[in-house]
Each structure stands twice: as C-alpha cells, then as structure tokens.
C-alpha cells in the first residue's frame, strides 16, 4: 500500500511543564521534571521507575523522528504536534547561580534539523483553538504539507469553524476530537 500522510504526537508526560512545581526541584512529594534543557534525553538522577518512563517515551520519540526523516526523504506528508516552547524552556539565572530551563522536544537537534528543511513549516497555535479550555501553546511541524498553512491562517483569523460544540465536550473526548480536527483540517485544505 501507499502512505498518504503520517501524524504523530509524542507522549507529553515526561516533558510536561506541570512537573516544574516550585522550579522543579523538590523532595519528590510531587512529580519531578524527568528532563531539562541540558538533559533532553533524561536526567541522570532518576529513580528506576522514572528512568523506565523516560526510556519508553524516548523510544516512541525516536520512532517519530525516524518516520519524519523518512517522510522528508520520500516526499510524504507528515505532522508532529507537541507543546510549544515558552519562557520556562529558556535557561535563566546568572553564571554564579544558573537556572536550567525546562525540556522540550523542539530543543532536540533532530527536531531542529527537520524544522530547517525547506519543505517544513512550523505552526504555533494554542490548544484552545482546537478544543481545550486552557490556552496551552502548541507547536505543529508540518513536513510536505504546504496546504496546512492556509488552514492554520484561517484558524488564527477565526474563519475555520469546527463541527462540534466546545461546551458539550468533556475532557475524556477532547483529545480524540483535537486529533480528528487536525486531520480534518489537513484533508479539507
């Protein structure tokens, strides 16, 4: 068979900014950051359970990056969605007291190389433009998908309307609707 398009969203749980409560460093009474901007593939001081979680997410992300590379080489359309960069991802502090930023898959060299390709477009949206109530920044990398640019512009300008009502949605069905609407948006264009 032939592949028309590929869509992927790496698991967010090991990259989540929600893990950065109190700057991310505490006594593990809350979930701790499993990665940071200087240890994108995982911190070295993780518990065995946390290390397994990071390892599983890394394998899934590597497959996505592999598929994205193959899509780029073979002119196949592909999109990757993951939370966008924010100020929390930037290293802060002073040379005397450095403060390491949060991790993001978009900081990985592999993702940056894919993003730099001439047939790749990066779209920066907010999750609530699709379905969510929170205005979470979302980044979609579109490879060989020039048509998606017009759809995103329509979405930003409020011209593209989805067929469902946000008020009737619960958080349980929100994510499948978001994925379906991205897919519909890609096909509609």
Tab-separated table of C-alpha atoms in Angstrom:
chain	number	residue	atom	x	y	z
A	1	UNK	CA	0.000	0.000	0.000
A	2	UNK	CA	0.862	3.653	-0.139
A	3	UNK	CA	1.125	6.153	2.676
A	4	UNK	CA	-0.809	9.396	2.152
A	5	UNK	CA	0.195	11.128	5.377
A	6	UNK	CA	1.553	10.471	8.861
A	7	UNK	CA	0.510	12.226	12.052
A	8	UNK	CA	2.261	11.930	15.393
A	9	UNK	CA	2.186	13.409	18.866
A	10	UNK	CA	4.930	12.155	21.186
A	11	UNK	CA	3.826	11.423	24.768
A	12	UNK	CA	3.945	14.663	26.771
A	13	UNK	CA	4.105	13.248	30.288
A	14	UNK	CA	7.900	13.210	30.562
A	15	UNK	CA	8.205	16.694	29.005
A	16	UNK	CA	5.320	18.364	30.890
A	17	UNK	CA	5.797	21.804	32.411
A	18	UNK	CA	3.372	20.707	35.122
A	19	UNK	CA	6.297	18.788	36.640
A	20	UNK	CA	8.092	22.086	37.306
A	21	UNK	CA	6.216	22.941	40.510
A	22	UNK	CA	8.423	25.144	42.713
A	23	UNK	CA	11.020	25.400	39.969
A	24	UNK	CA	11.018	21.641	39.515
A	25	UNK	CA	13.367	20.744	42.326
A	26	UNK	CA	11.798	19.371	45.475
A	27	UNK	CA	11.632	16.224	47.605
A	28	UNK	CA	9.601	14.126	45.122
A	29	UNK	CA	6.345	14.618	47.020
A	30	UNK	CA	5.105	15.820	43.632
A	31	UNK	CA	6.175	14.590	40.183
A	32	UNK	CA	9.631	15.982	39.398
A	33	UNK	CA	10.942	17.057	35.992
A	34	UNK	CA	12.353	13.989	34.263
A	35	UNK	CA	14.260	16.109	31.744
A	36	UNK	CA	15.615	19.625	31.472
A	37	UNK	CA	17.027	21.823	28.719
A	38	UNK	CA	20.512	20.408	29.329
A	39	UNK	CA	19.395	16.759	29.697
A	40	UNK	CA	16.820	16.426	26.913
A	41	UNK	CA	17.016	12.612	26.811
A	42	UNK	CA	16.513	12.349	30.599
A	43	UNK	CA	18.151	13.361	33.850
A	44	UNK	CA	20.831	11.090	35.280
A	45	UNK	CA	19.399	11.028	38.828
A	46	UNK	CA	16.030	9.401	38.058
A	47	UNK	CA	14.507	6.593	40.078
A	48	UNK	CA	14.220	3.228	38.243
A	49	UNK	CA	10.510	3.866	37.610
A	50	UNK	CA	11.164	7.382	36.246
A	51	UNK	CA	14.035	6.100	34.091
A	52	UNK	CA	11.714	3.449	32.563
A	53	UNK	CA	9.123	6.112	31.838
A	54	UNK	CA	11.716	8.321	30.087
A	55	UNK	CA	13.190	5.373	28.188
A	56	UNK	CA	9.744	4.378	26.840
A	57	UNK	CA	8.996	7.973	25.787
A	58	UNK	CA	12.443	8.250	24.158
A	59	UNK	CA	11.859	5.116	22.074
A	60	UNK	CA	8.498	6.454	20.881
A	61	UNK	CA	10.031	9.839	20.086
A	62	UNK	CA	12.904	8.214	18.178
A	63	UNK	CA	10.398	6.312	16.040
A	64	UNK	CA	8.560	9.552	15.320
A	65	UNK	CA	11.803	11.295	14.345
A	66	UNK	CA	12.720	8.311	12.154
A	67	UNK	CA	9.331	8.407	10.416
A	68	UNK	CA	9.663	12.180	9.997
A	69	UNK	CA	13.077	11.744	8.396
A	70	UNK	CA	11.737	9.062	6.051
A	71	UNK	CA	8.723	11.253	5.218
A	72	UNK	CA	11.054	14.140	4.403
A	73	UNK	CA	13.237	11.943	2.179
A	74	UNK	CA	10.306	10.337	0.341
A	75	UNK	CA	8.050	13.411	-0.028
A	76	UNK	CA	5.350	12.032	2.285
A	77	UNK	CA	3.185	14.467	4.233
A	78	UNK	CA	3.634	14.326	7.989
A	79	UNK	CA	2.806	16.443	11.006
A	80	UNK	CA	4.141	16.289	14.545
A	81	UNK	CA	2.337	18.002	17.435
A	82	UNK	CA	3.891	18.732	20.819
A	83	UNK	CA	3.698	21.558	23.381
A	84	UNK	CA	5.377	24.729	22.147
A	85	UNK	CA	8.374	26.460	23.685
A	86	UNK	CA	7.713	29.028	26.414
A	87	UNK	CA	9.885	31.171	28.679
A	88	UNK	CA	10.110	28.190	31.053
A	89	UNK	CA	12.259	26.380	28.458
A	90	UNK	CA	14.990	29.019	28.447
A	91	UNK	CA	17.975	28.786	30.782
A	92	UNK	CA	17.911	31.659	33.263
A	93	UNK	CA	19.881	32.880	36.199
A	94	UNK	CA	23.447	34.097	36.402
A	95	UNK	CA	26.807	32.373	35.899
A	96	UNK	CA	27.063	32.117	39.696
A	97	UNK	CA	23.542	30.714	40.101
A	98	UNK	CA	22.435	29.139	36.830
A	99	UNK	CA	18.818	28.075	36.485
A	100	UNK	CA	18.305	25.322	33.918
A	101	UNK	CA	15.247	25.628	31.706
A	102	UNK	CA	12.580	23.009	31.128
A	103	UNK	CA	12.965	20.389	28.408
A	104	UNK	CA	11.137	20.471	25.078
A	105	UNK	CA	11.293	18.033	22.198
A	106	UNK	CA	11.656	21.093	19.934
A	107	UNK	CA	15.091	21.732	21.502
A	108	UNK	CA	16.405	18.395	20.196
A	109	UNK	CA	18.929	18.743	17.383
A	110	UNK	CA	16.986	16.179	15.307
A	111	UNK	CA	13.770	18.218	15.523
A	112	UNK	CA	15.613	21.447	14.725
A	113	UNK	CA	17.218	19.886	11.645
A	114	UNK	CA	13.830	18.674	10.396
A	115	UNK	CA	12.366	22.114	11.075
A	116	UNK	CA	15.107	23.772	8.994
A	117	UNK	CA	14.240	21.808	5.836
A	118	UNK	CA	12.826	23.982	3.031
A	119	UNK	CA	9.594	21.936	2.800
A	120	UNK	CA	8.864	22.051	6.544
A	121	UNK	CA	6.554	24.617	8.113
A	122	UNK	CA	6.244	25.277	11.833
A	123	UNK	CA	2.849	26.347	13.132
A	124	UNK	CA	2.431	27.859	16.583
A	125	UNK	CA	-1.125	27.634	17.904
A	126	UNK	CA	-2.991	27.415	21.160
A	127	UNK	CA	-4.685	24.214	22.294
A	128	UNK	CA	-7.964	26.052	22.909
A	129	UNK	CA	-8.170	26.919	19.201
A	130	UNK	CA	-8.995	23.256	18.647
A	131	UNK	CA	-10.841	22.042	21.691
A	132	UNK	CA	-9.291	22.692	25.082
A	133	UNK	CA	-10.305	25.299	27.598
A	134	UNK	CA	-6.715	26.159	28.516
A	135	UNK	CA	-4.676	28.409	26.266
A	136	UNK	CA	-1.718	25.999	26.100
A	137	UNK	CA	0.865	26.790	23.401
A	138	UNK	CA	1.068	24.041	20.791
A	139	UNK	CA	3.609	23.570	18.011
A	140	UNK	CA	2.847	21.622	14.851
A	141	UNK	CA	5.703	20.784	12.496
A	142	UNK	CA	4.299	20.074	9.031
A	143	UNK	CA	6.534	18.267	6.540
A	144	UNK	CA	5.481	18.369	2.867
A	145	UNK	CA	2.156	19.950	3.903
A	146	UNK	CA	2.065	23.442	2.377
A	147	UNK	CA	-1.759	23.248	2.323
A	148	UNK	CA	-1.836	23.227	6.103
A	149	UNK	CA	-0.526	26.811	6.162
A	150	UNK	CA	-3.811	28.215	4.788
A	151	UNK	CA	-5.865	26.177	7.260
A	152	UNK	CA	-3.781	27.443	10.172
A	153	UNK	CA	-4.155	31.040	8.966
A	154	UNK	CA	-7.931	30.592	8.737
A	155	UNK	CA	-7.925	29.115	12.224
A	156	UNK	CA	-5.904	32.052	13.587
A	157	UNK	CA	-8.304	34.508	11.929
A	158	UNK	CA	-11.354	32.686	13.289
A	159	UNK	CA	-12.579	31.738	9.816
A	160	UNK	CA	-12.274	27.981	10.126
A	161	UNK	CA	-15.106	26.542	12.202
A	162	UNK	CA	-15.181	23.016	13.518
A	163	UNK	CA	-18.365	20.983	13.531
A	164	UNK	CA	-18.540	20.305	17.268
A	165	UNK	CA	-19.542	22.402	20.240
A	166	UNK	CA	-16.830	23.026	22.839
A	167	UNK	CA	-19.432	23.404	25.558
A	168	UNK	CA	-20.690	19.843	25.082
A	169	UNK	CA	-17.265	18.253	25.196
A	170	UNK	CA	-15.714	16.575	28.198
A	171	UNK	CA	-12.002	16.221	28.804
A	172	UNK	CA	-12.303	12.485	28.110
A	173	UNK	CA	-13.273	13.010	24.480
A	174	UNK	CA	-11.362	16.242	23.913
A	175	UNK	CA	-8.080	14.808	22.686
A	176	UNK	CA	-9.603	12.464	20.050
A	177	UNK	CA	-11.630	15.425	18.786
A	178	UNK	CA	-8.490	17.551	18.568
A	179	UNK	CA	-6.704	14.845	16.589
A	180	UNK	CA	-9.710	14.353	14.324
A	181	UNK	CA	-9.960	18.104	13.705
A	182	UNK	CA	-6.277	18.434	12.854
A	183	UNK	CA	-6.713	15.540	10.458
A	184	UNK	CA	-9.901	17.080	9.024
A	185	UNK	CA	-8.139	20.421	8.679
A	186	UNK	CA	-5.293	18.778	6.792
A	187	UNK	CA	-7.651	16.969	4.442
A	188	UNK	CA	-10.019	19.922	3.984
A	189	UNK	CA	-7.269	22.104	2.641
